[in-house]
Coordinates of C-alpha atoms in Angstrom, one line a residue:
Chain A
M1 CA -50.9 -28.1 -26.3
S2 CA -49.1 -26.7 -29.2
R3 CA -45.6 -25.3 -28.9
G4 CA -46.9 -21.7 -29.1
D5 CA -49.3 -22.3 -26.3
L6 CA -46.4 -23.8 -24.1
A7 CA -44.4 -20.7 -24.9
A8 CA -47.2 -18.6 -23.4
V9 CA -47.6 -20.7 -20.4
K10 CA -45.5 -19.4 -17.5
V11 CA -44.2 -21.7 -14.8
T12 CA -43.0 -20.4 -11.4
R13 CA -39.3 -21.3 -11.0
M14 CA -38.2 -18.8 -8.3
S15 CA -40.6 -17.8 -5.5
L16 CA -40.4 -14.2 -4.3
L17 CA -38.4 -15.1 -1.2
F18 CA -35.8 -16.8 -3.4
R19 CA -35.7 -14.0 -5.8
I20 CA -35.0 -11.6 -2.9
Q21 CA -32.2 -13.9 -1.6
H22 CA -30.8 -14.1 -5.1
L23 CA -31.0 -10.3 -5.7
L24 CA -29.2 -9.6 -2.4
L25 CA -26.5 -12.2 -3.3
T26 CA -26.0 -10.6 -6.7
V27 CA -25.7 -7.0 -5.3
L28 CA -23.5 -8.2 -2.4
L29 CA -21.2 -10.3 -4.3
T30 CA -20.7 -7.4 -6.9
V31 CA -19.9 -5.1 -4.0
L32 CA -17.5 -7.5 -2.5
A33 CA -15.9 -8.3 -5.8
V34 CA -15.4 -4.6 -6.6
T35 CA -14.0 -3.7 -3.3
G36 CA -12.0 -6.8 -2.9
F37 CA -10.4 -7.0 -6.3
A38 CA -9.5 -3.3 -6.0
L39 CA -7.4 -4.2 -3.0
M40 CA -6.0 -7.4 -4.6
Y41 CA -4.9 -5.6 -7.6
H42 CA -4.1 -2.3 -5.9
E43 CA -1.1 -1.5 -8.2
N44 CA -3.6 -1.4 -11.2
S45 CA -4.7 2.1 -12.0
L46 CA -8.3 1.2 -12.4
A47 CA -8.2 -0.5 -8.9
Q48 CA -6.6 2.7 -7.5
W49 CA -9.4 4.7 -9.1
I50 CA -12.0 2.4 -7.5
I51 CA -10.3 2.7 -4.1
R52 CA -10.3 6.5 -4.4
L53 CA -14.0 6.3 -5.4
E54 CA -14.7 4.2 -2.3
G55 CA -13.0 7.0 -0.2
G56 CA -9.6 5.4 0.4
V57 CA -8.5 1.9 1.8
H58 CA -10.1 2.5 5.2
N59 CA -13.6 3.2 3.8
R60 CA -13.1 0.5 1.2
G61 CA -12.6 -2.0 4.1
I62 CA -15.8 -0.7 5.8
V63 CA -17.9 -1.1 2.6
H64 CA -16.4 -4.6 2.1
R65 CA -17.2 -5.7 5.6
I66 CA -20.7 -4.3 5.6
A67 CA -21.4 -6.1 2.4
A68 CA -19.8 -9.3 3.9
V69 CA -22.0 -9.1 7.1
L70 CA -25.1 -8.7 4.9
L71 CA -24.1 -11.6 2.7
M72 CA -23.5 -13.8 5.9
A73 CA -26.9 -12.8 7.2
N74 CA -28.4 -13.7 3.8
L75 CA -26.6 -17.0 4.0
V76 CA -27.8 -17.8 7.4
Y77 CA -31.4 -16.9 6.5
H78 CA -31.0 -19.1 3.3
V79 CA -29.7 -22.1 5.4
F80 CA -32.6 -21.8 7.8
Y81 CA -35.0 -21.4 4.9
M82 CA -33.7 -24.5 3.1
L83 CA -33.6 -26.6 6.2
F84 CA -36.9 -25.7 7.9
S85 CA -39.4 -23.9 5.5
R86 CA -42.2 -25.7 3.6
E87 CA -40.8 -24.4 0.4
G88 CA -37.2 -24.8 1.1
K89 CA -37.1 -28.4 2.2
P90 CA -38.2 -30.0 -1.1
E91 CA -35.9 -27.6 -3.0
L92 CA -32.9 -28.7 -0.9
R93 CA -33.7 -32.4 -1.5
Q94 CA -33.7 -31.7 -5.3
L95 CA -30.3 -30.0 -5.0
F96 CA -28.2 -32.8 -3.5
F97 CA -25.8 -34.4 -5.9
T98 CA -26.7 -37.9 -6.8
R99 CA -25.1 -40.6 -8.9
R100 CA -27.4 -39.6 -11.7
D101 CA -25.8 -36.2 -11.9
F102 CA -22.4 -37.6 -12.6
D103 CA -23.9 -39.9 -15.3
D104 CA -25.8 -37.0 -16.8
F105 CA -22.6 -35.1 -16.9
L106 CA -20.8 -37.9 -18.6
Q107 CA -23.7 -38.5 -21.0
S108 CA -23.9 -34.8 -21.9
L109 CA -20.0 -34.8 -22.6
R110 CA -20.5 -38.0 -24.7
Y111 CA -23.5 -36.5 -26.5
N112 CA -21.7 -33.2 -27.1
L113 CA -18.8 -35.1 -28.5
G114 CA -21.1 -37.1 -30.7
T115 CA -20.7 -40.6 -29.2
A116 CA -24.2 -40.7 -27.4
K117 CA -27.5 -40.4 -29.2
E118 CA -29.5 -38.9 -26.3
Y119 CA -28.9 -35.7 -24.4
P120 CA -29.6 -36.2 -20.7
R121 CA -33.0 -35.3 -19.4
F122 CA -32.8 -33.0 -16.4
G123 CA -35.1 -32.4 -13.5
K124 CA -35.6 -29.0 -12.0
Y125 CA -31.9 -28.9 -11.3
G126 CA -29.4 -30.4 -13.6
Y127 CA -25.7 -31.0 -12.9
K128 CA -25.1 -27.3 -14.1
E129 CA -27.4 -25.8 -11.5
K130 CA -26.3 -28.1 -8.8
F131 CA -22.6 -27.4 -9.5
Q132 CA -23.2 -23.8 -9.5
Y133 CA -25.2 -23.9 -6.2
W134 CA -22.7 -26.1 -4.2
G135 CA -19.7 -24.4 -5.7
A136 CA -21.0 -21.0 -4.6
S137 CA -22.0 -22.3 -1.2
V138 CA -18.5 -23.9 -0.5
G139 CA -16.8 -20.9 -1.9
I140 CA -18.8 -18.4 0.2
L141 CA -18.3 -20.5 3.3
L142 CA -14.5 -20.6 2.8
I143 CA -14.2 -17.0 1.9
G144 CA -16.5 -16.0 4.7
F145 CA -14.4 -18.0 7.2
T146 CA -11.1 -16.7 6.0
G147 CA -12.5 -13.2 5.8
F148 CA -13.7 -13.3 9.4
M149 CA -10.2 -14.6 10.4
L150 CA -8.6 -11.6 8.6
W151 CA -11.1 -9.1 9.9
A152 CA -10.7 -10.3 13.5
E153 CA -7.0 -10.5 13.2
E154 CA -6.1 -9.9 16.8
F155 CA -8.6 -12.5 17.8
S156 CA -7.4 -15.0 15.3
M157 CA -3.9 -14.6 16.3
V158 CA -4.7 -15.6 19.9
F159 CA -5.1 -19.1 18.3
F160 CA -3.2 -19.2 15.1
P161 CA 0.4 -18.1 14.3
K162 CA 0.9 -15.4 11.6
V163 CA 1.6 -18.0 8.9
V164 CA -2.1 -19.2 9.1
L165 CA -3.3 -15.7 8.6
D166 CA -1.0 -15.3 5.7
L167 CA -2.6 -18.5 4.4
A168 CA -6.1 -17.3 5.0
L169 CA -5.2 -14.1 2.9
I170 CA -4.1 -16.2 0.1
V171 CA -7.1 -18.5 0.2
H172 CA -9.4 -15.5 0.5
G173 CA -8.1 -13.7 -2.4
Y174 CA -7.7 -16.6 -4.7
Q175 CA -11.1 -18.1 -3.7
G176 CA -12.6 -14.8 -4.6
L177 CA -11.0 -14.9 -8.0
L178 CA -12.0 -18.6 -8.6
G179 CA -15.6 -17.6 -7.6
F180 CA -15.6 -14.8 -9.9
V181 CA -14.3 -17.0 -12.8
L182 CA -17.1 -19.6 -12.0
L183 CA -19.7 -16.9 -11.9
Y184 CA -18.7 -15.5 -15.3
L185 CA -17.9 -18.7 -17.1
W186 CA -20.6 -20.8 -15.7
H187 CA -23.5 -18.9 -14.3
I188 CA -23.5 -16.0 -16.8
Y189 CA -23.3 -18.5 -19.6
N190 CA -26.0 -20.7 -18.2
V191 CA -28.5 -17.9 -17.5
H192 CA -27.5 -15.1 -19.9
L193 CA -25.5 -16.3 -22.8
H194 CA -26.9 -19.7 -23.4
P195 CA -28.9 -19.5 -26.7
S196 CA -32.1 -20.9 -25.0
V197 CA -32.3 -17.9 -22.6
F198 CA -30.4 -15.2 -24.3
P199 CA -30.3 -12.3 -23.3
M200 CA -31.3 -13.7 -20.0
N201 CA -33.4 -16.1 -18.2
P202 CA -36.2 -13.8 -16.7
S203 CA -36.9 -16.0 -13.7
W204 CA -34.6 -14.0 -11.4
I205 CA -36.9 -10.9 -11.8
T206 CA -40.3 -12.4 -12.7
G207 CA -39.8 -15.7 -11.0
K208 CA -41.4 -17.4 -14.1
V209 CA -40.0 -19.4 -17.1
S210 CA -42.1 -20.5 -20.0
A211 CA -43.3 -24.1 -20.1
E212 CA -41.7 -24.5 -23.5
W213 CA -38.3 -23.7 -22.0
L214 CA -38.9 -26.1 -19.2
R215 CA -39.9 -28.8 -21.7
R216 CA -36.7 -28.3 -23.6
E217 CA -34.1 -27.8 -20.8
H218 CA -35.7 -29.5 -17.8
P219 CA -38.0 -32.2 -19.4
L220 CA -38.3 -34.3 -16.2
E221 CA -39.6 -31.2 -14.2
Y222 CA -41.9 -30.5 -17.1
E223 CA -43.3 -34.0 -17.0
K224 CA -43.7 -34.0 -13.4
L225 CA -45.7 -30.7 -13.5
E226 CA -47.8 -32.1 -16.2
E227 CA -48.6 -35.2 -14.2
E228 CA -49.5 -33.0 -11.3
G229 CA -51.7 -31.1 -13.6
L230 CA -49.9 -27.8 -12.7
L231 CA -49.6 -26.7 -16.3
Chain B
M1 CA 17.4 73.3 -17.5
R2 CA 18.5 70.2 -19.1
K3 CA 22.1 70.8 -17.8
F4 CA 20.8 71.2 -14.4
A5 CA 19.0 68.0 -14.5
L6 CA 22.1 66.2 -15.7
M7 CA 24.1 67.6 -12.9
A8 CA 21.4 66.6 -10.5
V9 CA 21.6 63.0 -11.7
L10 CA 25.4 63.0 -11.6
V11 CA 25.5 64.4 -8.0
F12 CA 22.9 61.9 -7.0
L13 CA 24.8 59.0 -8.5
G14 CA 28.0 60.2 -7.1
G15 CA 26.4 60.4 -3.7
A16 CA 25.1 56.9 -4.1
F17 CA 28.4 55.4 -5.2
L18 CA 31.1 57.3 -3.5
P19 CA 30.5 56.1 0.0
G20 CA 30.5 52.6 -1.3
L21 CA 33.8 53.2 -3.2
A22 CA 35.3 54.7 0.0
R23 CA 34.3 51.6 1.9
D24 CA 35.8 49.3 -0.6
A25 CA 38.9 51.4 -0.6
S26 CA 39.4 51.0 3.2
A27 CA 39.2 47.3 2.6
S28 CA 37.6 46.8 5.9
I29 CA 39.6 46.2 9.0
S30 CA 42.7 44.3 8.5
L31 CA 43.4 40.9 10.3
E32 CA 46.3 42.5 12.3
K33 CA 43.8 44.9 14.0
C34 CA 41.5 42.1 15.1
T35 CA 44.3 39.8 16.3
L36 CA 45.5 42.8 18.5
C37 CA 43.0 41.5 21.0
H38 CA 41.7 38.2 19.6
G39 CA 45.3 36.9 19.0
K40 CA 45.9 36.5 22.7
P41 CA 45.3 32.8 23.8
E42 CA 43.7 34.0 27.0
F43 CA 41.2 36.2 25.2
R44 CA 37.9 34.8 26.4
K45 CA 34.6 35.8 27.9
L46 CA 32.9 34.2 31.0
L47 CA 29.3 33.8 30.3
V48 CA 26.4 34.2 32.7
D49 CA 25.8 30.5 32.9
G50 CA 29.4 29.9 33.8
R51 CA 30.5 28.6 30.3
I52 CA 33.5 30.2 28.8
R53 CA 33.4 31.6 25.2
D54 CA 36.7 31.3 23.6
L55 CA 37.5 34.4 21.5
Y56 CA 41.0 33.4 20.5
V57 CA 41.4 33.9 16.8
T58 CA 44.7 34.1 14.7
G59 CA 45.8 34.4 11.3
D60 CA 45.6 30.7 11.0
T61 CA 42.0 30.3 12.0
L62 CA 40.7 30.4 8.5
A63 CA 43.8 28.6 7.0
G64 CA 42.7 25.5 5.1
S65 CA 39.0 26.3 5.2
V66 CA 37.0 27.2 2.2
H67 CA 37.1 30.8 3.4
E68 CA 40.8 31.0 3.8
K69 CA 41.1 34.0 1.5
K70 CA 38.6 35.9 3.4
V71 CA 39.2 38.4 6.2
C72 CA 37.3 38.8 9.5
T73 CA 35.2 41.6 8.4
D74 CA 34.0 39.8 5.3
C75 CA 31.6 38.0 7.5
H76 CA 31.6 40.1 10.6
F77 CA 30.8 43.1 8.6
D78 CA 28.9 44.8 11.3
V79 CA 32.3 45.5 13.0
S80 CA 33.2 48.9 11.9
E81 CA 35.3 50.2 14.7
I82 CA 37.9 48.8 17.0
P83 CA 37.4 47.9 19.7
H84 CA 33.8 47.1 18.8
R85 CA 31.5 48.1 21.7
E86 CA 28.8 45.4 21.2
R87 CA 29.1 41.7 20.5
P88 CA 29.0 41.3 16.8
K89 CA 25.8 39.8 15.5
R90 CA 25.6 36.2 14.4
V91 CA 27.1 35.9 10.9
A92 CA 24.6 35.8 8.2
C93 CA 26.0 33.5 5.5
T94 CA 23.3 34.7 3.1
H95 CA 25.4 37.8 2.7
C96 CA 27.2 35.9 0.1
H97 CA 25.6 32.5 -0.3
F98 CA 22.6 33.0 -2.5
K99 CA 21.9 32.0 -6.1
G100 CA 23.3 34.7 -8.4
N101 CA 25.9 36.0 -6.0
R102 CA 29.0 37.8 -7.3
E103 CA 31.4 36.8 -4.5
G104 CA 32.2 33.5 -5.9
A105 CA 30.4 31.6 -3.3
P106 CA 28.8 28.4 -4.5
Q107 CA 25.6 29.0 -6.5
S108 CA 22.9 27.1 -4.7
D109 CA 19.4 27.5 -3.3
N110 CA 20.3 25.5 -0.2
V111 CA 19.8 28.6 1.9
L112 CA 16.2 28.9 0.7
A113 CA 15.6 25.3 1.4
Y114 CA 17.0 25.9 4.8
F115 CA 14.7 28.7 5.6
D116 CA 11.8 26.5 4.7
S117 CA 13.0 23.6 7.0
V118 CA 12.3 22.9 10.6
H119 CA 15.5 24.6 11.6
G120 CA 14.9 27.7 9.5
T121 CA 11.3 28.2 10.6
A122 CA 12.4 27.8 14.2
I123 CA 14.9 30.6 13.7
A124 CA 12.3 32.7 12.0
R125 CA 10.0 32.2 15.0
G126 CA 12.7 33.5 17.2
N127 CA 14.1 30.3 18.7
T128 CA 17.7 31.3 19.5
K129 CA 18.6 27.6 20.0
A130 CA 17.8 26.7 16.5
P131 CA 20.8 26.2 14.2
L132 CA 22.0 28.6 11.7
C133 CA 24.3 27.6 8.8
Q134 CA 27.5 27.9 11.0
D135 CA 26.0 25.7 13.7
C136 CA 26.3 22.6 11.4
H137 CA 28.9 23.7 8.9
G138 CA 31.3 25.2 11.5
S139 CA 32.2 28.8 11.9
H140 CA 35.8 29.3 11.0
Q141 CA 37.0 25.9 9.9
I142 CA 34.4 25.4 7.2
L143 CA 35.4 22.6 4.9
K144 CA 33.9 21.1 1.8
V145 CA 31.5 18.3 2.5
K146 CA 33.7 15.8 0.7
N147 CA 36.5 16.5 3.0
P148 CA 36.3 13.8 5.7
E149 CA 37.4 16.3 8.3
S150 CA 34.3 18.5 7.6
K151 CA 31.6 18.8 10.3
V152 CA 29.0 17.9 7.8
S153 CA 31.0 15.0 6.1
R154 CA 29.4 11.6 5.9
F155 CA 31.2 10.3 8.9
K156 CA 31.0 13.4 11.0
V157 CA 27.6 14.8 10.4
A158 CA 25.8 12.6 13.0
E159 CA 28.1 13.9 15.7
T160 CA 27.4 17.4 14.6
C161 CA 23.6 16.9 14.7
G162 CA 24.1 15.1 18.1
R163 CA 25.4 18.3 19.7
C164 CA 21.8 19.4 20.0
H165 CA 20.0 16.0 19.4
M166 CA 21.9 14.2 22.1
E167 CA 19.6 11.4 23.0
I168 CA 18.9 10.5 19.5
Y169 CA 22.6 10.5 18.7
A170 CA 23.2 8.1 21.6
K171 CA 20.6 5.7 20.1
Y172 CA 21.8 6.1 16.6
K173 CA 25.4 5.4 17.6
T174 CA 24.6 1.9 18.8
S175 CA 22.2 1.1 16.0
I176 CA 23.2 -0.9 13.0
H177 CA 23.5 2.2 10.9
G178 CA 25.5 4.0 13.4
V179 CA 27.8 1.0 14.2
A180 CA 28.3 0.5 10.4
L181 CA 29.2 4.1 9.9
S182 CA 31.6 4.1 12.7
K183 CA 33.4 1.0 11.1
G184 CA 33.9 3.2 8.0
I185 CA 31.1 1.8 5.9
A186 CA 30.2 4.6 3.7
D187 CA 26.9 3.0 2.5
A188 CA 25.4 3.3 6.0
P189 CA 23.1 6.2 6.4
S190 CA 23.9 9.0 8.8
C191 CA 21.3 11.6 10.0
T192 CA 21.2 13.3 6.6
G193 CA 20.8 10.0 4.6
C194 CA 17.2 9.7 5.9
H195 CA 16.2 13.1 6.9
G196 CA 17.8 15.2 4.1
E197 CA 20.3 17.9 4.4
H198 CA 19.0 21.3 4.1
R199 CA 15.3 20.2 3.7
I200 CA 14.9 18.8 7.1
Y201 CA 11.3 18.8 8.4
A202 CA 9.6 17.5 11.5
H203 CA 8.5 13.9 10.9
T204 CA 4.9 15.1 11.4
D205 CA 5.3 17.4 8.4
P206 CA 4.1 15.9 5.1
K207 CA 7.0 17.5 3.4
S208 CA 9.4 15.5 5.5
T209 CA 11.3 12.6 3.9
V210 CA 10.5 10.5 7.0
Y211 CA 6.7 11.4 7.2
S212 CA 4.9 8.2 7.8
T213 CA 3.8 7.7 4.2
H214 CA 7.4 8.4 2.9
V215 CA 9.4 6.2 5.3
S216 CA 9.2 3.1 3.1
G217 CA 10.3 5.0 0.0
Q218 CA 13.2 6.5 2.0
C219 CA 14.3 3.1 3.4
S220 CA 13.9 1.5 0.0
K221 CA 16.4 3.9 -1.5
C222 CA 19.1 1.6 -0.1
H223 CA 17.2 -1.5 1.0
S224 CA 15.8 -2.3 -2.4
S225 CA 19.2 -1.9 -4.1
V226 CA 20.8 -5.3 -4.7
S227 CA 24.2 -3.6 -5.3
I228 CA 24.2 -2.1 -1.8
M229 CA 22.5 -4.9 0.2
S230 CA 24.4 -7.7 -1.4
K231 CA 27.5 -6.3 0.3
F232 CA 25.9 -7.0 3.7
G233 CA 24.0 -10.1 2.8
I234 CA 20.7 -8.3 3.5
E235 CA 17.6 -9.3 1.5
T236 CA 16.1 -6.6 -0.9
E237 CA 12.6 -7.8 -1.2
Q238 CA 11.5 -6.5 2.2
V239 CA 10.3 -3.3 0.7
A240 CA 8.4 -5.0 -2.1
T241 CA 6.7 -7.6 0.3
Y242 CA 5.9 -4.7 2.7
K243 CA 4.1 -2.8 -0.1
E244 CA 2.1 -6.0 -0.9
S245 CA 1.1 -6.5 2.7
F246 CA -2.0 -4.9 4.4
H247 CA 0.3 -2.4 6.1
G248 CA 2.0 -1.3 2.9
V249 CA -1.2 -1.0 0.8
A250 CA -2.8 1.1 3.4
N251 CA 0.3 3.2 3.7
Q252 CA 0.4 3.7 -0.1
F253 CA -3.1 4.9 -0.1
G254 CA -2.3 7.5 2.6
S255 CA -3.0 5.9 5.9
R256 CA -0.9 7.6 8.5
T257 CA -1.6 5.3 11.4
V258 CA -0.7 2.0 9.6
A259 CA 2.7 0.5 10.4
N260 CA 5.7 1.7 8.2
C261 CA 9.3 0.3 8.3
S262 CA 10.3 2.2 11.4
S263 CA 7.0 1.3 13.3
C264 CA 8.4 -2.2 13.7
H265 CA 12.1 -1.9 13.2
G266 CA 12.6 1.2 15.2
V267 CA 13.7 4.7 14.1
H268 CA 17.1 5.7 15.4
D269 CA 17.6 2.4 17.3
I270 CA 17.4 0.0 14.4
R271 CA 19.2 -3.2 15.1
P272 CA 19.6 -6.5 13.3
P273 CA 16.8 -9.0 14.2
D274 CA 19.3 -11.3 15.9
D275 CA 20.3 -8.5 18.4
P276 CA 18.2 -9.2 21.6
L277 CA 17.7 -5.4 21.8
S278 CA 16.1 -5.4 18.4
S279 CA 12.4 -4.5 18.3
V280 CA 12.1 -7.2 15.7
N281 CA 14.0 -9.8 17.6
P282 CA 11.5 -12.8 17.9
K283 CA 11.3 -12.3 21.7
N284 CA 10.4 -8.6 21.3
I285 CA 7.9 -9.0 18.4
P286 CA 4.8 -9.4 20.7
K287 CA 5.7 -6.2 22.4
T288 CA 6.4 -4.5 19.1
C289 CA 3.2 -5.7 17.4
G290 CA 1.4 -4.9 20.6
K291 CA 1.9 -1.2 20.2
C292 CA -1.0 -1.4 17.6
H293 CA -2.4 -4.9 18.1
P294 CA -3.4 -5.0 21.8
G295 CA -2.8 -8.5 23.3
A296 CA -0.2 -9.5 20.6
N297 CA 1.3 -12.8 21.7
P298 CA 4.2 -15.0 20.7
N299 CA 2.0 -16.2 17.7
F300 CA 3.0 -12.9 16.0
A301 CA 6.6 -14.2 15.8
V302 CA 5.7 -17.6 14.3
G303 CA 6.2 -17.4 10.6
K304 CA 7.9 -15.0 8.3
I305 CA 6.8 -11.4 8.6
H306 CA 7.8 -10.3 5.1
V307 CA 6.2 -13.1 3.0
D308 CA 6.3 -13.3 -0.7
A309 CA 3.7 -15.8 -2.0
K310 CA 5.5 -16.0 -5.3
K311 CA 8.7 -17.3 -3.8
K312 CA 9.2 -21.0 -3.0
E313 CA 10.8 -20.2 0.2
S314 CA 7.5 -19.2 1.5
G315 CA 6.6 -22.9 1.8
I316 CA 2.9 -23.7 2.4
I317 CA 1.9 -20.2 1.3
Y318 CA 3.7 -20.5 -2.0
W319 CA 2.2 -24.0 -2.6
T320 CA -1.4 -22.8 -1.6
A321 CA -1.0 -19.8 -4.0
T322 CA 0.3 -22.0 -6.7
F323 CA -2.4 -24.6 -6.2
F324 CA -5.1 -21.9 -6.4
K325 CA -3.4 -20.4 -9.5
W326 CA -3.6 -23.6 -11.4
L327 CA -7.0 -24.5 -10.0
T328 CA -8.3 -21.2 -11.3
I329 CA -6.5 -21.6 -14.7
G330 CA -7.8 -25.1 -14.9
T331 CA -11.3 -24.2 -14.1
M332 CA -11.4 -21.5 -16.5
L333 CA -10.1 -23.8 -19.3
A334 CA -12.5 -26.6 -18.3
L335 CA -15.5 -24.2 -18.2
V336 CA -14.4 -22.6 -21.6
A337 CA -14.2 -26.1 -23.1
H338 CA -17.5 -27.0 -21.4
I339 CA -19.2 -23.9 -22.9
F340 CA -18.0 -24.6 -26.5
L341 CA -18.8 -28.3 -26.2
D342 CA -22.3 -27.4 -24.9
M343 CA -22.9 -24.9 -27.7
Y344 CA -21.7 -27.5 -30.3
G345 CA -23.9 -30.3 -28.9
R346 CA -26.9 -27.9 -28.7
T347 CA -26.7 -27.0 -32.3
R348 CA -26.7 -30.7 -33.1
R349 CA -29.7 -31.3 -30.8
L350 CA -31.6 -28.5 -32.4
R351 CA -30.9 -29.8 -35.9
G352 CA -32.0 -33.2 -34.9
E353 CA -35.2 -31.9 -33.5
R354 CA -36.0 -30.1 -36.7

C-alpha cells in the first residue's frame, strides 16, 4: 500500500466505552480543576469571579464533590473494565511498565540529543502514553483519597490528628497542581500540539487514527496489525 | 396698599421675634432659684420600686464638666416655672449637639450615628430602658473622652456599659482584654474597641463591626499589628493563617455559619490558651470544636491550629509543601525540556526520512 492509501485507512485506537470513560474524565477533571483552583487561589480576582459564578464557596464545594464522586465512579468502572472485560484485559497488559520502556526513554533521549541513530519503535503504548496513564492513575488515587479525608473531616479526625488533615490538604492541592501541569505539558503536547497530530489526535472523538500515523508513531503496533491482517 | 403690606410684614416679624427676645432677655431661670429646693442634701424622691432618686444639685454640680458654663435650664429647658409641677423630661442633647449648631457644641454626626444604632432604634421603638446620650456620657459630670475620669474614657467605658450589660461585663472583666485593661494597658480593647462607639449594632446586624463576617477584620485591627502584638509576645499571623484556612475562606465569601475568631476563642470571655478556662486550652478544644463538629475528640488538639505551610516551624507540613513545590517546578522544567528535545529530534527524524 502506498502512503496515501495508508493515510486513508483508519484503525480503531479507542473503543466507544473507552471514549466515554475518557470524555467523562475530561469533563470531570475540568470541573474539578476549575472549582478546586478557584478555592486554592481564592485571593485571585479571577478565582473570586469563578467562585461567585459557582454560587459562593458552599455551592462550589457541592459542585466539586459531585464531580469527584462521578470521577470516582468512573475510576471504579475503569478498574473493573480493565481487570475483567475482554477488551480491557489485553489493554492493561500492554500498559504495564517494562524494562523496555525505560530503554526506549533513554534511547529517545539519546536520539534527540543526536547520539543514537535509531528512534525507538513503540507498540500501541509507548513510554509517553504509559507515563501519562500511570501518572494520572496514581494522582487521581492520591487526590481522591486526600479529598475524601477532607470531605469527611469529622470521620477522619476520629482516626487522625489535625496535622494529618493539614497534610492531606497540602497534598490534595499540590497534587492537583502537579496533575494539571502534567496534563498540560505532557498530554496536551502529545495529543494536540505534537506536529504529527496537530491540531489534535481525533481518536478521542472518532476512536480512529490513520494507519499512516500508526506506522510512524507506533510502528510495532502497526506491524502487529499488519501481521494479523487487520489493515 | 404697599405701605399696609410693609406694616403687615413688620408686625408679623415682630410677632415672631419679640417673644424670643423676651425669653432670651429673661436668661431662663437662674441657678439660685433651682438650688432653693435642689440645693438641700436631703432633697430626694422615693420611687415606686423602693429606689431613691437623688435630686441634690448645687452650683458645683457642673463644675469641671464640659458644660460648666451652662445653667440648669440650658438643658432642662422645659422647666419654665418654679416649682415645676411635673418631672422635667429627659434631657435631649440633640438640642445643641447636631452638626451646624451655633451653641459651640462639638460639630459631629455622632448623634445621627446613635439614632441608627441598636440603642437609638430601641429608644425609637419606645424601650425606656435603652440608653440615651446621658446614660453613657453621664448627666451632670460630663467630661471629655480623653479625660481618664470620663465615664466613656478608655478605662471606664466597660464599667459604664456594664451598668446595663452586667453579665457580659463580668465575663469581660476576667477575660484577657479586661484584665489587661485593668492593669492599665491602653492597647487592650474595651467594649467600644470592638463594638464601636455610637455605631453599635446587634451582632446579628450586617452593619455591626462584630457581625460574623466582620469579626476577623475587627480582631485583626490589633492582632495583625506587629507594633502592638510584639509588646505582649503574641503572634501576628493568626489572622492571615485563619484567612487561608477553610474557615477563613468560607467566611470571606460570606458564610455566616463558619467559625470566625470568636467562635473558638470566645467573645467576651477570651482567655490565653494556657488558661484552663480558655475555650482554646488543649483540654477544652474537643468541646469547643464540638460545637460545630459533632463528636470532636482530642485529635482536634493535636497539631497547630493556625498553620502556615510557608513557615519552617510548621514542620512536616512545610516540608511536604516544599517538596511538592519543587516536584512541580522540576516536573515542569523536565517536561518543557522533553517537549523541546522531542521536537528537535522529530525534525531530524523527518529530515532523515526525506
